Amino acid sequence: MLLAMLLLLLLLSPDSQTAHGHPLYMRLSPSTLQVLSAQGTQALQAAQRSAQWAIKRVLMEIRHRLHDCQAGPGRSRPQGPLLQDPPEPGPCGERSQGVANVTRAHGRIVGGSTAPSGAWPWLVRLQLGGLPLCGGVLVASSWVLTAAHCFARASNELLWTVVLAEGPQGEQAVEVQVNRILPHPKFDPQTFHNDLALVQLWTPVSPEGPARPVCLPQGSREPPAGTPCAIAGWGALFEDGPESQAVREARVPLLSADTCQKALGPGLRPSTMLCAGYLAGGIDSCQGDSGGPLTCSESGPRPREVLFGVTSWGDGCGEPGKPGVYTRVAVFKDWLQEQMNAAPSTREPSCRELLAWDPREEEPSADAQELCAFYARRCRRSERSCAQLALQQCLQRRRRCELRSLAHTLLGLLRGAQELLGPRPGLQRGVPAPARSAPSLREPPGHKDREQRLYSGSRVAGTWFQKPKPERRKETKGCPGLEPLQQKLAAIQGAHAWILQIPTEHLAMNFHEVLADLGSKTLTGLFKAWVRAGLGDQHVVFSGLVGLEPSTLAHSLPRLLVQALKAFRSAFLTEGEPQGP
Ligand code: ARG
């Protein structure tokens, strides 16, 4: 934080304009503007991605629905709220032909044998800020099971992504956003008791893709000690060693509770943990494999892999006498079903869901009511005030989510600011301003007549901002539930049209100028400022508040950023409206 403060102090180079020796205006330095611009660009990218995900998710729902309808009557899924997971497609635990026999008993993660591509279609990789941290197991089209300890330091779903399995022919792995993280409520980070977490994906896995769910145990019965089971992951090749670039796999036998307890002492709680491996050592899971699968084959006409363990901890890796420890999945069967089948109104909406929703409409739409149903769950039908309060609560949480996502952007940026700004930002001395009452913002050539100075809104004109073409509707007759989905799709496309139509390569926000009026200090230590920003060849001008000391500046930047985003959005919307007389 101290570093950040120092950095900001450097950034704030005075470019003041004077009258009779007294400064009147101060311009934020180019390096500060650069920081703001980079942040703005990140925010734009995040907004575009989030809109794209929201659309992808609905498209996926539409595809599922159409698929059901084509399958004929009687096979159609029950109508449910949109945010509920689609029921599981097809079978589970099936490995593609040709890879099932490849895993040999001598394969190992520590020391390692590489798994053939697509050998473990349910194995996923959990990434925090783009860096792989843990393994995970796809247990349903929208759910990944992993270890709770993976989220010990960062449980904000906005920071995590899941990389799905690649295909048997090396088809590329898909990266999916995380919608919700549900660590087991009784997970104990000291003892690793109940080390299990469910992760809900933002977009369900495509039934056509290579990723497929594993089977969950049906009852509480587990295979007997000695059963050879499989582990897989990208974890370390040996203790404190490098992580693997490719998926590795190994066969490990299950050990009895007694053997586990004797080997690992009181740290092992047989009620929720099982152990597997070789007392001779050498073959084991290791750091980075956590959250990954321990599966055992169930024979039958079509062999299936069933998930009995989730990689949790160990004493070193592959040490003699120290088998690896796995969370027992079968004992959590009820908790898992309860979480995955929970009605949307019984859980608080996630930040990702709330941020994908545009709450600007006056009347809360059916969508908003559905999204915010959790807060109204105790309201009686007739109580309007209760419903209104619930909506306010929901909006409040959305604002907190907005701040949280912005805070992350800001923090990430501050971390990268040193690099961005180079060794020492130069000071820029100002040009005297002509008059105090009318700060003049230097207009870029050719844009002056297209701009309009506004206090809370703005207007732009330009080339990218064309209304999106309305999505062509497919025939919906005979397919119940398709119409509302298409309406939802159109609503999302409409609400996010402004950001969706900007080509990704043009998503760059530029703060051209922030000019603070030094005579306008507020009680909170902020100054009135005129901000001029551009998005491609679009320009907006608005007024806001800016701090001129490191701490107040740091606090005022996110707000300027949000204002700029709003200005661009409302500029687009204003432009799209029919012109009045
Ligand atoms: N806790 C480790 C992780 O976070 C998994 C360790 C497994 N160790 C073992 N010896 N089996 O990745």
mmCIF file with all atom_site columns, N, CA and C and ligand atoms in Angstrom, residues 110 133-135 147 149-150 192 195 231 235-236 243 276 283-291 311-319 322-326, ligand 1:
data_model
loop_
_atom_site.group_PDB
_atom_site.id
_atom_site.type_symbol
_atom_site.label_atom_id
_atom_site.label_alt_id
_atom_site.label_comp_id
_atom_site.label_asym_id
_atom_site.label_entity_id
_atom_site.label_seq_id
_atom_site.pdbx_PDB_ins_code
_atom_site.Cartn_x
_atom_site.Cartn_y
_atom_site.Cartn_z
_atom_site.occupancy
_atom_site.B_iso_or_equiv
_atom_site.pdbx_formal_charge
_atom_site.auth_seq_id
_atom_site.auth_comp_id
_atom_site.auth_asym_id
_atom_site.auth_atom_id
_atom_site.pdbx_PDB_model_num
ATOM   1   N N  . VAL A 1 110 ? 3.906   -37.974 -9.130  1.00 0.00 ? 110 VAL A N  1
ATOM   2   C CA . VAL A 1 110 ? 5.244   -37.681 -8.651  1.00 0.00 ? 110 VAL A CA 1
ATOM   3   C C  . VAL A 1 110 ? 6.177   -38.560 -9.473  1.00 0.00 ? 110 VAL A C  1
ATOM   4   N N  . LEU A 1 133 ? -3.939  -23.155 -10.197 1.00 0.00 ? 133 LEU A N  1
ATOM   5   C CA . LEU A 1 133 ? -3.696  -23.312 -8.770  1.00 0.00 ? 133 LEU A CA 1
ATOM   6   C C  . LEU A 1 133 ? -4.107  -24.683 -8.253  1.00 0.00 ? 133 LEU A C  1
ATOM   7   N N  . CYS A 1 134 ? -5.161  -25.217 -8.815  1.00 0.00 ? 134 CYS A N  1
ATOM   8   C CA . CYS A 1 134 ? -5.691  -26.481 -8.296  1.00 0.00 ? 134 CYS A CA 1
ATOM   9   C C  . CYS A 1 134 ? -6.310  -27.276 -9.438  1.00 0.00 ? 134 CYS A C  1
ATOM   10  N N  . GLY A 1 135 ? -6.564  -28.530 -9.151  1.00 0.00 ? 135 GLY A N  1
ATOM   11  C CA . GLY A 1 135 ? -7.344  -29.339 -10.062 1.00 0.00 ? 135 GLY A CA 1
ATOM   12  C C  . GLY A 1 135 ? -8.806  -29.271 -9.648  1.00 0.00 ? 135 GLY A C  1
ATOM   13  N N  . ALA A 1 147 ? -11.247 -28.984 -3.970  1.00 0.00 ? 147 ALA A N  1
ATOM   14  C CA . ALA A 1 147 ? -10.935 -28.917 -2.542  1.00 0.00 ? 147 ALA A CA 1
ATOM   15  C C  . ALA A 1 147 ? -11.212 -27.508 -2.034  1.00 0.00 ? 147 ALA A C  1
ATOM   16  N N  . HIS A 1 149 ? -9.749  -25.970 0.310   1.00 0.00 ? 149 HIS A N  1
ATOM   17  C CA . HIS A 1 149 ? -8.558  -25.201 0.688   1.00 0.00 ? 149 HIS A CA 1
ATOM   18  C C  . HIS A 1 149 ? -7.978  -24.404 -0.489  1.00 0.00 ? 149 HIS A C  1
ATOM   19  N N  . CYS A 1 150 ? -8.407  -24.739 -1.701  1.00 0.00 ? 150 CYS A N  1
ATOM   20  C CA . CYS A 1 150 ? -7.939  -23.966 -2.865  1.00 0.00 ? 150 CYS A CA 1
ATOM   21  C C  . CYS A 1 150 ? -8.380  -22.498 -2.775  1.00 0.00 ? 150 CYS A C  1
ATOM   22  N N  . PHE A 1 192 ? -8.063  -29.442 7.672   1.00 0.00 ? 192 PHE A N  1
ATOM   23  C CA . PHE A 1 192 ? -8.507  -29.871 6.344   1.00 0.00 ? 192 PHE A CA 1
ATOM   24  C C  . PHE A 1 192 ? -9.695  -30.841 6.436   1.00 0.00 ? 192 PHE A C  1
ATOM   25  N N  . ASP A 1 195 ? -12.718 -30.988 3.396   1.00 0.00 ? 195 ASP A N  1
ATOM   26  C CA . ASP A 1 195 ? -12.014 -30.204 2.370   1.00 0.00 ? 195 ASP A CA 1
ATOM   27  C C  . ASP A 1 195 ? -12.662 -30.412 0.999   1.00 0.00 ? 195 ASP A C  1
ATOM   28  N N  . ILE A 1 231 ? -5.530  -41.455 -10.048 1.00 0.00 ? 231 ILE A N  1
ATOM   29  C CA . ILE A 1 231 ? -5.435  -40.026 -9.731  1.00 0.00 ? 231 ILE A CA 1
ATOM   30  C C  . ILE A 1 231 ? -4.859  -39.327 -10.964 1.00 0.00 ? 231 ILE A C  1
ATOM   31  N N  . GLY A 1 235 ? -0.140  -31.436 -11.082 1.00 0.00 ? 235 GLY A N  1
ATOM   32  C CA . GLY A 1 235 ? 0.646   -31.071 -9.903  1.00 0.00 ? 235 GLY A CA 1
ATOM   33  C C  . GLY A 1 235 ? 2.140   -31.296 -10.058 1.00 0.00 ? 235 GLY A C  1
ATOM   34  N N  . ALA A 1 236 ? 2.852   -30.978 -8.958  1.00 0.00 ? 236 ALA A N  1
ATOM   35  C CA . ALA A 1 236 ? 4.313   -31.035 -8.965  1.00 0.00 ? 236 ALA A CA 1
ATOM   36  C C  . ALA A 1 236 ? 4.810   -32.436 -9.278  1.00 0.00 ? 236 ALA A C  1
ATOM   37  N N  . GLU A 1 243 ? 5.624   -27.697 -11.531 1.00 0.00 ? 243 GLU A N  1
ATOM   38  C CA . GLU A 1 243 ? 4.361   -28.326 -11.901 1.00 0.00 ? 243 GLU A CA 1
ATOM   39  C C  . GLU A 1 243 ? 4.474   -28.855 -13.316 1.00 0.00 ? 243 GLU A C  1
ATOM   40  N N  . ALA A 1 276 ? -4.785  -43.219 -0.030  1.00 0.00 ? 276 ALA A N  1
ATOM   41  C CA . ALA A 1 276 ? -4.490  -44.143 -1.126  1.00 0.00 ? 276 ALA A CA 1
ATOM   42  C C  . ALA A 1 276 ? -3.040  -43.967 -1.529  1.00 0.00 ? 276 ALA A C  1
ATOM   43  N N  . ILE A 1 283 ? 4.931   -43.135 -5.591  1.00 0.00 ? 283 ILE A N  1
ATOM   44  C CA . ILE A 1 283 ? 3.811   -42.788 -6.474  1.00 0.00 ? 283 ILE A CA 1
ATOM   45  C C  . ILE A 1 283 ? 2.759   -42.083 -5.640  1.00 0.00 ? 283 ILE A C  1
ATOM   46  N N  . ASP A 1 284 ? 2.421   -40.871 -6.018  1.00 0.00 ? 284 ASP A N  1
ATOM   47  C CA . ASP A 1 284 ? 1.530   -40.080 -5.163  1.00 0.00 ? 284 ASP A CA 1
ATOM   48  C C  . ASP A 1 284 ? 1.051   -38.846 -5.935  1.00 0.00 ? 284 ASP A C  1
ATOM   49  N N  . SER A 1 285 ? 0.056   -38.184 -5.373  1.00 0.00 ? 285 SER A N  1
ATOM   50  C CA . SER A 1 285 ? -0.290  -36.854 -5.869  1.00 0.00 ? 285 SER A CA 1
ATOM   51  C C  . SER A 1 285 ? 0.636   -35.864 -5.165  1.00 0.00 ? 285 SER A C  1
ATOM   52  N N  . CYS A 1 286 ? 0.609   -34.612 -5.582  1.00 0.00 ? 286 CYS A N  1
ATOM   53  C CA . CYS A 1 286 ? 1.534   -33.634 -4.983  1.00 0.00 ? 286 CYS A CA 1
ATOM   54  C C  . CYS A 1 286 ? 0.925   -32.222 -5.090  1.00 0.00 ? 286 CYS A C  1
ATOM   55  N N  . GLN A 1 287 ? 1.692   -31.214 -4.683  1.00 0.00 ? 287 GLN A N  1
ATOM   56  C CA . GLN A 1 287 ? 1.193   -29.836 -4.714  1.00 0.00 ? 287 GLN A CA 1
ATOM   57  C C  . GLN A 1 287 ? 0.693   -29.472 -6.110  1.00 0.00 ? 287 GLN A C  1
ATOM   58  N N  . GLY A 1 288 ? -0.508  -28.882 -6.139  1.00 0.00 ? 288 GLY A N  1
ATOM   59  C CA . GLY A 1 288 ? -1.084  -28.510 -7.438  1.00 0.00 ? 288 GLY A CA 1
ATOM   60  C C  . GLY A 1 288 ? -2.087  -29.547 -7.927  1.00 0.00 ? 288 GLY A C  1
ATOM   61  N N  . ASP A 1 289 ? -2.037  -30.747 -7.331  1.00 0.00 ? 289 ASP A N  1
ATOM   62  C CA . ASP A 1 289 ? -3.017  -31.776 -7.712  1.00 0.00 ? 289 ASP A CA 1
ATOM   63  C C  . ASP A 1 289 ? -4.298  -31.641 -6.898  1.00 0.00 ? 289 ASP A C  1
ATOM   64  N N  . SER A 1 290 ? -4.243  -30.845 -5.836  1.00 0.00 ? 290 SER A N  1
ATOM   65  C CA . SER A 1 290 ? -5.401  -30.689 -4.960  1.00 0.00 ? 290 SER A CA 1
ATOM   66  C C  . SER A 1 290 ? -6.665  -30.411 -5.742  1.00 0.00 ? 290 SER A C  1
ATOM   67  N N  . GLY A 1 291 ? -7.743  -30.971 -5.269  1.00 0.00 ? 291 GLY A N  1
ATOM   68  C CA . GLY A 1 291 ? -9.032  -30.743 -5.917  1.00 0.00 ? 291 GLY A CA 1
ATOM   69  C C  . GLY A 1 291 ? -9.275  -31.708 -7.063  1.00 0.00 ? 291 GLY A C  1
ATOM   70  N N  . THR A 1 311 ? -8.439  -34.935 -4.189  1.00 0.00 ? 311 THR A N  1
ATOM   71  C CA . THR A 1 311 ? -7.091  -34.768 -3.636  1.00 0.00 ? 311 THR A CA 1
ATOM   72  C C  . THR A 1 311 ? -7.050  -33.633 -2.614  1.00 0.00 ? 311 THR A C  1
ATOM   73  N N  . SER A 1 312 ? -6.550  -33.939 -1.415  1.00 0.00 ? 312 SER A N  1
ATOM   74  C CA . SER A 1 312 ? -6.611  -32.949 -0.345  1.00 0.00 ? 312 SER A CA 1
ATOM   75  C C  . SER A 1 312 ? -5.244  -32.611 0.270   1.00 0.00 ? 312 SER A C  1
ATOM   76  N N  . TRP A 1 313 ? -4.557  -33.587 0.819   1.00 0.00 ? 313 TRP A N  1
ATOM   77  C CA . TRP A 1 313 ? -3.273  -33.255 1.459   1.00 0.00 ? 313 TRP A CA 1
ATOM   78  C C  . TRP A 1 313 ? -2.365  -34.471 1.549   1.00 0.00 ? 313 TRP A C  1
ATOM   79  N N  . GLY A 1 314 ? -1.162  -34.238 2.034   1.00 0.00 ? 314 GLY A N  1
ATOM   80  C CA . GLY A 1 314 ? -0.205  -35.323 2.198   1.00 0.00 ? 314 GLY A CA 1
ATOM   81  C C  . GLY A 1 314 ? 0.946   -34.834 3.052   1.00 0.00 ? 314 GLY A C  1
ATOM   82  N N  . ASP A 1 315 ? 1.753   -35.793 3.476   1.00 0.00 ? 315 ASP A N  1
ATOM   83  C CA . ASP A 1 315 ? 2.922   -35.456 4.281   1.00 0.00 ? 315 ASP A CA 1
ATOM   84  C C  . ASP A 1 315 ? 4.098   -35.602 3.315   1.00 0.00 ? 315 ASP A C  1
ATOM   85  N N  . GLY A 1 316 ? 4.507   -34.476 2.725   1.00 0.00 ? 316 GLY A N  1
ATOM   86  C CA . GLY A 1 316 ? 5.464   -34.558 1.626   1.00 0.00 ? 316 GLY A CA 1
ATOM   87  C C  . GLY A 1 316 ? 4.742   -35.130 0.407   1.00 0.00 ? 316 GLY A C  1
ATOM   88  N N  . CYS A 1 317 ? 5.503   -35.582 -0.572  1.00 0.00 ? 317 CYS A N  1
ATOM   89  C CA . CYS A 1 317 ? 4.895   -36.216 -1.751  1.00 0.00 ? 317 CYS A CA 1
ATOM   90  C C  . CYS A 1 317 ? 5.645   -37.507 -2.050  1.00 0.00 ? 317 CYS A C  1
ATOM   91  N N  . GLY A 1 318 ? 4.934   -38.607 -2.056  1.00 0.00 ? 318 GLY A N  1
ATOM   92  C CA . GLY A 1 318 ? 5.533   -39.892 -2.409  1.00 0.00 ? 318 GLY A CA 1
ATOM   93  C C  . GLY A 1 318 ? 6.555   -40.397 -1.410  1.00 0.00 ? 318 GLY A C  1
ATOM   94  N N  . GLU A 1 319 ? 6.487   -39.871 -0.180  1.00 0.00 ? 319 GLU A N  1
ATOM   95  C CA . GLU A 1 319 ? 7.430   -40.327 0.858   1.00 0.00 ? 319 GLU A CA 1
ATOM   96  C C  . GLU A 1 319 ? 7.039   -41.734 1.317   1.00 0.00 ? 319 GLU A C  1
ATOM   97  N N  . LYS A 1 322 ? 3.923   -42.652 3.711   1.00 0.00 ? 322 LYS A N  1
ATOM   98  C CA . LYS A 1 322 ? 3.013   -41.493 3.764   1.00 0.00 ? 322 LYS A CA 1
ATOM   99  C C  . LYS A 1 322 ? 2.116   -41.421 2.531   1.00 0.00 ? 322 LYS A C  1
ATOM   100 N N  . PRO A 1 323 ? 1.048   -42.192 2.525   1.00 0.00 ? 323 PRO A N  1
ATOM   101 C CA . PRO A 1 323 ? 0.144   -42.150 1.371   1.00 0.00 ? 323 PRO A CA 1
ATOM   102 C C  . PRO A 1 323 ? -0.585  -40.805 1.293   1.00 0.00 ? 323 PRO A C  1
ATOM   103 N N  . GLY A 1 324 ? -1.120  -40.505 0.137   1.00 0.00 ? 324 GLY A N  1
ATOM   104 C CA . GLY A 1 324 ? -1.855  -39.254 -0.062  1.00 0.00 ? 324 GLY A CA 1
ATOM   105 C C  . GLY A 1 324 ? -3.253  -39.316 0.549   1.00 0.00 ? 324 GLY A C  1
ATOM   106 N N  . VAL A 1 325 ? -3.774  -38.141 0.910   1.00 0.00 ? 325 VAL A N  1
ATOM   107 C CA . VAL A 1 325 ? -5.087  -38.085 1.559   1.00 0.00 ? 325 VAL A CA 1
ATOM   108 C C  . VAL A 1 325 ? -6.112  -37.419 0.634   1.00 0.00 ? 325 VAL A C  1
ATOM   109 N N  . TYR A 1 326 ? -7.285  -38.022 0.594   1.00 0.00 ? 326 TYR A N  1
ATOM   110 C CA . TYR A 1 326 ? -8.349  -37.581 -0.305  1.00 0.00 ? 326 TYR A CA 1
ATOM   111 C C  . TYR A 1 326 ? -9.636  -37.397 0.494   1.00 0.00 ? 326 TYR A C  1
HETATM 112 N N1 . ARG B 2 .   ? -2.405  -29.918 -0.715  1.00 0.00 ? 1   ARG B N1 1
HETATM 113 C C1 . ARG B 2 .   ? -1.879  -30.199 -2.004  1.00 0.00 ? 1   ARG B C1 1
HETATM 114 C C2 . ARG B 2 .   ? -2.371  -29.193 -3.025  1.00 0.00 ? 1   ARG B C2 1
HETATM 115 O O1 . ARG B 2 .   ? -2.837  -28.152 -2.613  1.00 0.00 ? 1   ARG B O1 1
HETATM 116 C C3 . ARG B 2 .   ? -2.127  -31.629 -2.394  1.00 0.00 ? 1   ARG B C3 1
HETATM 117 C C4 . ARG B 2 .   ? -1.147  -32.486 -1.761  1.00 0.00 ? 1   ARG B C4 1
HETATM 118 C C5 . ARG B 2 .   ? -1.292  -33.903 -2.008  1.00 0.00 ? 1   ARG B C5 1
HETATM 119 N N2 . ARG B 2 .   ? -0.144  -34.493 -1.419  1.00 0.00 ? 1   ARG B N2 1
HETATM 120 C C6 . ARG B 2 .   ? 0.118   -35.787 -1.407  1.00 0.00 ? 1   ARG B C6 1
HETATM 121 N N3 . ARG B 2 .   ? 1.216   -36.176 -0.897  1.00 0.00 ? 1   ARG B N3 1
HETATM 122 N N4 . ARG B 2 .   ? -0.727  -36.633 -1.877  1.00 0.00 ? 1   ARG B N4 1
HETATM 123 O O2 . ARG B 2 .   ? -2.211  -29.332 -4.210  1.00 0.00 ? 1   ARG B O2 1
#
